[in-house]
Amino acid sequence: MTFRQFWAEPYQSRHRTRIGTVAGDQITLESTIFFALSGGQESDTGTIAGIPVLAARKEGSEIVYTLPLKHGLAPGEEVEVAIDWSRRYRLMRLHFAAEIVLELFLRLLPGVERISRSGPGLTTNQTSGASGKSTGSRG
């Protein structure tokens, strides 16, 4: 399981870690600051060992990174992860603003349903109206 250092230190822009697994152009890390698409927030952009990350996705409890095929990295190798900090900070602010707007809608418009991603399909959670309390789980 990849330790999500970005939850503990969301303002960290560089991080030393080790390669977990390598399968062709797909790798995992022991720990990471590199956020993968989740909750409507886009993935970070940046590098692992100076190699550009082409994609980052959640796969169960792991985060899998796609690198150029001939990256040359090996399991156990120590690497530095670097993210595009200005992009991360913009995404953090936009995501927070969207959460505020969503909360306002849920509190002010009775009967509005929260739509959240859960597994391969979508689920809806009915709110109780002006109180903003959800009768379902938050996604």
JSON list of C-alpha atoms in Angstrom, two decimals:
[
{"chain": "A", "resi": 1, "resn": "MET", "atom": "CA", "xyz": [0.00, 0.00, 0.00]},
{"chain": "A", "resi": 2, "resn": "THR", "atom": "CA", "xyz": [1.32, 3.43, -0.95]},
{"chain": "A", "resi": 3, "resn": "PHE", "atom": "CA", "xyz": [1.64, 5.77, 2.05]},
{"chain": "A", "resi": 4, "resn": "ARG", "atom": "CA", "xyz": [-0.10, 9.02, 1.07]},
{"chain": "A", "resi": 5, "resn": "GLN", "atom": "CA", "xyz": [2.32, 11.64, 2.36]},
{"chain": "A", "resi": 6, "resn": "PHE", "atom": "CA", "xyz": [0.23, 14.34, 0.65]},
{"chain": "A", "resi": 7, "resn": "TRP", "atom": "CA", "xyz": [-2.43, 13.92, 3.38]},
{"chain": "A", "resi": 8, "resn": "ALA", "atom": "CA", "xyz": [0.15, 14.49, 6.14]},
{"chain": "A", "resi": 9, "resn": "GLU", "atom": "CA", "xyz": [2.08, 17.27, 4.34]},
{"chain": "A", "resi": 10, "resn": "PRO", "atom": "CA", "xyz": [-0.11, 18.82, 1.60]},
{"chain": "A", "resi": 11, "resn": "TYR", "atom": "CA", "xyz": [2.36, 21.69, 1.04]},
{"chain": "A", "resi": 12, "resn": "GLN", "atom": "CA", "xyz": [5.37, 19.45, 0.38]},
{"chain": "A", "resi": 13, "resn": "SER", "atom": "CA", "xyz": [6.65, 19.74, -3.20]},
{"chain": "A", "resi": 14, "resn": "ARG", "atom": "CA", "xyz": [9.58, 17.27, -3.06]},
{"chain": "A", "resi": 15, "resn": "HIS", "atom": "CA", "xyz": [9.76, 13.88, -1.39]},
{"chain": "A", "resi": 16, "resn": "ARG", "atom": "CA", "xyz": [12.34, 11.08, -1.13]},
{"chain": "A", "resi": 17, "resn": "THR", "atom": "CA", "xyz": [10.99, 7.53, -1.29]},
{"chain": "A", "resi": 18, "resn": "ARG", "atom": "CA", "xyz": [11.66, 4.12, -2.81]},
{"chain": "A", "resi": 19, "resn": "ILE", "atom": "CA", "xyz": [10.21, 2.38, -5.84]},
{"chain": "A", "resi": 20, "resn": "GLY", "atom": "CA", "xyz": [7.72, -0.29, -4.72]},
{"chain": "A", "resi": 21, "resn": "THR", "atom": "CA", "xyz": [7.03, -2.27, -7.90]},
{"chain": "A", "resi": 22, "resn": "VAL", "atom": "CA", "xyz": [7.84, -2.00, -11.59]},
{"chain": "A", "resi": 23, "resn": "ALA", "atom": "CA", "xyz": [5.78, -3.58, -14.39]},
{"chain": "A", "resi": 24, "resn": "GLY", "atom": "CA", "xyz": [6.90, -2.12, -17.71]},
{"chain": "A", "resi": 25, "resn": "ASP", "atom": "CA", "xyz": [5.88, 1.53, -17.75]},
{"chain": "A", "resi": 26, "resn": "GLN", "atom": "CA", "xyz": [3.80, 1.17, -14.53]},
{"chain": "A", "resi": 27, "resn": "ILE", "atom": "CA", "xyz": [5.40, 1.75, -11.13]},
{"chain": "A", "resi": 28, "resn": "THR", "atom": "CA", "xyz": [4.33, 2.14, -7.51]},
{"chain": "A", "resi": 29, "resn": "LEU", "atom": "CA", "xyz": [6.10, 3.99, -4.71]},
{"chain": "A", "resi": 30, "resn": "GLU", "atom": "CA", "xyz": [6.42, 3.20, -0.99]},
{"chain": "A", "resi": 31, "resn": "SER", "atom": "CA", "xyz": [5.18, 6.72, -0.18]},
{"chain": "A", "resi": 32, "resn": "THR", "atom": "CA", "xyz": [4.16, 9.69, -2.28]},
{"chain": "A", "resi": 33, "resn": "ILE", "atom": "CA", "xyz": [3.24, 13.37, -2.43]},
{"chain": "A", "resi": 34, "resn": "PHE", "atom": "CA", "xyz": [1.96, 12.88, -6.00]},
{"chain": "A", "resi": 35, "resn": "PHE", "atom": "CA", "xyz": [-1.85, 13.08, -5.85]},
{"chain": "A", "resi": 36, "resn": "ALA", "atom": "CA", "xyz": [-3.80, 10.83, -8.26]},
{"chain": "A", "resi": 37, "resn": "LEU", "atom": "CA", "xyz": [-7.18, 11.80, -9.71]},
{"chain": "A", "resi": 38, "resn": "SER", "atom": "CA", "xyz": [-9.75, 11.48, -6.94]},
{"chain": "A", "resi": 39, "resn": "GLY", "atom": "CA", "xyz": [-12.87, 13.19, -5.67]},
{"chain": "A", "resi": 40, "resn": "GLY", "atom": "CA", "xyz": [-13.05, 15.37, -8.76]},
{"chain": "A", "resi": 41, "resn": "GLN", "atom": "CA", "xyz": [-9.57, 16.82, -8.17]},
{"chain": "A", "resi": 42, "resn": "GLU", "atom": "CA", "xyz": [-7.11, 16.27, -11.01]},
{"chain": "A", "resi": 43, "resn": "SER", "atom": "CA", "xyz": [-3.80, 14.46, -10.61]},
{"chain": "A", "resi": 44, "resn": "ASP", "atom": "CA", "xyz": [-0.61, 16.32, -9.89]},
{"chain": "A", "resi": 45, "resn": "THR", "atom": "CA", "xyz": [1.96, 16.71, -12.64]},
{"chain": "A", "resi": 46, "resn": "GLY", "atom": "CA", "xyz": [5.65, 16.30, -12.05]},
{"chain": "A", "resi": 47, "resn": "THR", "atom": "CA", "xyz": [8.52, 13.84, -12.07]},
{"chain": "A", "resi": 48, "resn": "ILE", "atom": "CA", "xyz": [9.85, 10.72, -10.37]},
{"chain": "A", "resi": 49, "resn": "ALA", "atom": "CA", "xyz": [13.66, 10.56, -10.44]},
{"chain": "A", "resi": 50, "resn": "GLY", "atom": "CA", "xyz": [13.58, 13.37, -13.00]},
{"chain": "A", "resi": 51, "resn": "ILE", "atom": "CA", "xyz": [11.36, 11.29, -15.31]},
{"chain": "A", "resi": 52, "resn": "PRO", "atom": "CA", "xyz": [8.02, 12.85, -16.31]},
{"chain": "A", "resi": 53, "resn": "VAL", "atom": "CA", "xyz": [4.92, 11.16, -14.91]},
{"chain": "A", "resi": 54, "resn": "LEU", "atom": "CA", "xyz": [2.49, 10.56, -17.80]},
{"chain": "A", "resi": 55, "resn": "ALA", "atom": "CA", "xyz": [-0.46, 9.48, -15.61]},
{"chain": "A", "resi": 56, "resn": "ALA", "atom": "CA", "xyz": [-1.34, 8.71, -12.00]},
{"chain": "A", "resi": 57, "resn": "ARG", "atom": "CA", "xyz": [-4.31, 6.56, -10.98]},
{"chain": "A", "resi": 58, "resn": "LYS", "atom": "CA", "xyz": [-5.67, 4.89, -7.89]},
{"chain": "A", "resi": 59, "resn": "GLU", "atom": "CA", "xyz": [-5.84, 1.10, -8.06]},
{"chain": "A", "resi": 60, "resn": "GLY", "atom": "CA", "xyz": [-7.21, -0.30, -4.82]},
{"chain": "A", "resi": 61, "resn": "SER", "atom": "CA", "xyz": [-4.93, 0.88, -2.01]},
{"chain": "A", "resi": 62, "resn": "GLU", "atom": "CA", "xyz": [-2.10, 1.64, -4.44]},
{"chain": "A", "resi": 63, "resn": "ILE", "atom": "CA", "xyz": [-1.34, 4.63, -6.61]},
{"chain": "A", "resi": 64, "resn": "VAL", "atom": "CA", "xyz": [0.06, 3.52, -9.97]},
{"chain": "A", "resi": 65, "resn": "TYR", "atom": "CA", "xyz": [2.21, 5.87, -12.03]},
{"chain": "A", "resi": 66, "resn": "THR", "atom": "CA", "xyz": [2.77, 5.60, -15.76]},
{"chain": "A", "resi": 67, "resn": "LEU", "atom": "CA", "xyz": [6.23, 6.65, -16.94]},
{"chain": "A", "resi": 68, "resn": "PRO", "atom": "CA", "xyz": [7.89, 6.51, -20.35]},
{"chain": "A", "resi": 69, "resn": "LEU", "atom": "CA", "xyz": [8.59, 2.84, -21.16]},
{"chain": "A", "resi": 70, "resn": "LYS", "atom": "CA", "xyz": [12.40, 2.96, -20.95]},
{"chain": "A", "resi": 71, "resn": "HIS", "atom": "CA", "xyz": [12.56, 4.69, -17.55]},
{"chain": "A", "resi": 72, "resn": "GLY", "atom": "CA", "xyz": [15.19, 2.30, -16.12]},
{"chain": "A", "resi": 73, "resn": "LEU", "atom": "CA", "xyz": [13.87, 2.33, -12.54]},
{"chain": "A", "resi": 74, "resn": "ALA", "atom": "CA", "xyz": [14.02, -0.78, -10.32]},
{"chain": "A", "resi": 75, "resn": "PRO", "atom": "CA", "xyz": [12.16, -1.91, -7.18]},
{"chain": "A", "resi": 76, "resn": "GLY", "atom": "CA", "xyz": [13.84, -0.64, -4.00]},
{"chain": "A", "resi": 77, "resn": "GLU", "atom": "CA", "xyz": [15.63, 2.20, -5.77]},
{"chain": "A", "resi": 78, "resn": "GLU", "atom": "CA", "xyz": [15.61, 5.49, -3.87]},
{"chain": "A", "resi": 79, "resn": "VAL", "atom": "CA", "xyz": [14.07, 8.33, -5.89]},
{"chain": "A", "resi": 80, "resn": "GLU", "atom": "CA", "xyz": [12.92, 11.91, -5.52]},
{"chain": "A", "resi": 81, "resn": "VAL", "atom": "CA", "xyz": [9.33, 12.81, -6.38]},
{"chain": "A", "resi": 82, "resn": "ALA", "atom": "CA", "xyz": [8.77, 16.43, -7.46]},
{"chain": "A", "resi": 83, "resn": "ILE", "atom": "CA", "xyz": [5.40, 17.98, -8.21]},
{"chain": "A", "resi": 84, "resn": "ASP", "atom": "CA", "xyz": [4.47, 21.14, -10.07]},
{"chain": "A", "resi": 85, "resn": "TRP", "atom": "CA", "xyz": [3.72, 23.16, -6.94]},
{"chain": "A", "resi": 86, "resn": "SER", "atom": "CA", "xyz": [2.00, 26.13, -8.59]},
{"chain": "A", "resi": 87, "resn": "ARG", "atom": "CA", "xyz": [-0.43, 23.75, -10.34]},
{"chain": "A", "resi": 88, "resn": "ARG", "atom": "CA", "xyz": [-1.07, 21.77, -7.11]},
{"chain": "A", "resi": 89, "resn": "TYR", "atom": "CA", "xyz": [-1.80, 24.96, -5.18]},
{"chain": "A", "resi": 90, "resn": "ARG", "atom": "CA", "xyz": [-4.25, 26.20, -7.84]},
{"chain": "A", "resi": 91, "resn": "LEU", "atom": "CA", "xyz": [-6.02, 22.82, -7.81]},
{"chain": "A", "resi": 92, "resn": "MET", "atom": "CA", "xyz": [-6.22, 22.82, -4.01]},
{"chain": "A", "resi": 93, "resn": "ARG", "atom": "CA", "xyz": [-7.82, 26.28, -3.98]},
{"chain": "A", "resi": 94, "resn": "LEU", "atom": "CA", "xyz": [-10.29, 25.42, -6.78]},
{"chain": "A", "resi": 95, "resn": "HIS", "atom": "CA", "xyz": [-11.28, 22.16, -5.09]},
{"chain": "A", "resi": 96, "resn": "PHE", "atom": "CA", "xyz": [-11.87, 23.92, -1.77]},
{"chain": "A", "resi": 97, "resn": "ALA", "atom": "CA", "xyz": [-13.97, 26.63, -3.47]},
{"chain": "A", "resi": 98, "resn": "ALA", "atom": "CA", "xyz": [-16.07, 23.95, -5.18]},
{"chain": "A", "resi": 99, "resn": "GLU", "atom": "CA", "xyz": [-16.65, 22.22, -1.82]},
{"chain": "A", "resi": 100, "resn": "ILE", "atom": "CA", "xyz": [-17.88, 25.52, -0.31]},
{"chain": "A", "resi": 101, "resn": "VAL", "atom": "CA", "xyz": [-20.30, 26.11, -3.20]},
{"chain": "A", "resi": 102, "resn": "LEU", "atom": "CA", "xyz": [-21.56, 22.52, -2.93]},
{"chain": "A", "resi": 103, "resn": "GLU", "atom": "CA", "xyz": [-22.17, 22.88, 0.80]},
{"chain": "A", "resi": 104, "resn": "LEU", "atom": "CA", "xyz": [-24.13, 26.10, 0.20]},
{"chain": "A", "resi": 105, "resn": "PHE", "atom": "CA", "xyz": [-26.35, 24.36, -2.34]},
{"chain": "A", "resi": 106, "resn": "LEU", "atom": "CA", "xyz": [-26.96, 21.43, -0.01]},
{"chain": "A", "resi": 107, "resn": "ARG", "atom": "CA", "xyz": [-27.91, 23.73, 2.88]},
{"chain": "A", "resi": 108, "resn": "LEU", "atom": "CA", "xyz": [-30.08, 26.17, 0.92]},
{"chain": "A", "resi": 109, "resn": "LEU", "atom": "CA", "xyz": [-31.92, 23.96, -1.56]},
{"chain": "A", "resi": 110, "resn": "PRO", "atom": "CA", "xyz": [-34.15, 21.30, 0.04]},
{"chain": "A", "resi": 111, "resn": "GLY", "atom": "CA", "xyz": [-34.19, 17.98, -1.78]},
{"chain": "A", "resi": 112, "resn": "VAL", "atom": "CA", "xyz": [-30.92, 18.48, -3.65]},
{"chain": "A", "resi": 113, "resn": "GLU", "atom": "CA", "xyz": [-29.11, 15.17, -4.02]},
{"chain": "A", "resi": 114, "resn": "ARG", "atom": "CA", "xyz": [-25.39, 14.75, -3.58]},
{"chain": "A", "resi": 115, "resn": "ILE", "atom": "CA", "xyz": [-23.93, 12.61, -6.35]},
{"chain": "A", "resi": 116, "resn": "SER", "atom": "CA", "xyz": [-20.73, 10.85, -5.40]},
{"chain": "A", "resi": 117, "resn": "ARG", "atom": "CA", "xyz": [-18.51, 8.33, -7.09]},
{"chain": "A", "resi": 118, "resn": "SER", "atom": "CA", "xyz": [-18.52, 4.96, -5.48]},
{"chain": "A", "resi": 119, "resn": "GLY", "atom": "CA", "xyz": [-16.91, 2.04, -7.24]},
{"chain": "A", "resi": 120, "resn": "PRO", "atom": "CA", "xyz": [-17.54, 1.67, -10.96]},
{"chain": "A", "resi": 121, "resn": "GLY", "atom": "CA", "xyz": [-20.93, 3.46, -10.93]},
{"chain": "A", "resi": 122, "resn": "LEU", "atom": "CA", "xyz": [-22.46, 6.51, -9.34]},
{"chain": "A", "resi": 123, "resn": "THR", "atom": "CA", "xyz": [-24.43, 6.62, -6.13]},
{"chain": "A", "resi": 124, "resn": "THR", "atom": "CA", "xyz": [-26.68, 9.39, -4.86]},
{"chain": "A", "resi": 125, "resn": "ASN", "atom": "CA", "xyz": [-27.07, 10.53, -1.29]},
{"chain": "A", "resi": 126, "resn": "GLN", "atom": "CA", "xyz": [-30.29, 12.37, -0.39]},
{"chain": "A", "resi": 127, "resn": "THR", "atom": "CA", "xyz": [-29.80, 15.38, 1.88]},
{"chain": "A", "resi": 128, "resn": "SER", "atom": "CA", "xyz": [-32.29, 16.45, 4.48]},
{"chain": "A", "resi": 129, "resn": "GLY", "atom": "CA", "xyz": [-32.66, 19.95, 3.07]},
{"chain": "A", "resi": 130, "resn": "ALA", "atom": "CA", "xyz": [-31.81, 23.17, 4.91]},
{"chain": "A", "resi": 131, "resn": "SER", "atom": "CA", "xyz": [-29.88, 21.46, 7.71]},
{"chain": "A", "resi": 132, "resn": "GLY", "atom": "CA", "xyz": [-27.33, 20.19, 5.19]},
{"chain": "A", "resi": 133, "resn": "LYS", "atom": "CA", "xyz": [-27.12, 16.86, 6.98]},
{"chain": "A", "resi": 134, "resn": "SER", "atom": "CA", "xyz": [-26.76, 13.93, 4.66]},
{"chain": "A", "resi": 135, "resn": "THR", "atom": "CA", "xyz": [-28.74, 10.74, 5.10]},
{"chain": "A", "resi": 136, "resn": "GLY", "atom": "CA", "xyz": [-26.09, 8.87, 3.14]},
{"chain": "A", "resi": 137, "resn": "SER", "atom": "CA", "xyz": [-22.33, 8.67, 3.18]},
{"chain": "A", "resi": 138, "resn": "ARG", "atom": "CA", "xyz": [-20.22, 11.44, 1.72]},
{"chain": "A", "resi": 139, "resn": "GLY", "atom": "CA", "xyz": [-18.26, 10.42, -1.38]}
]
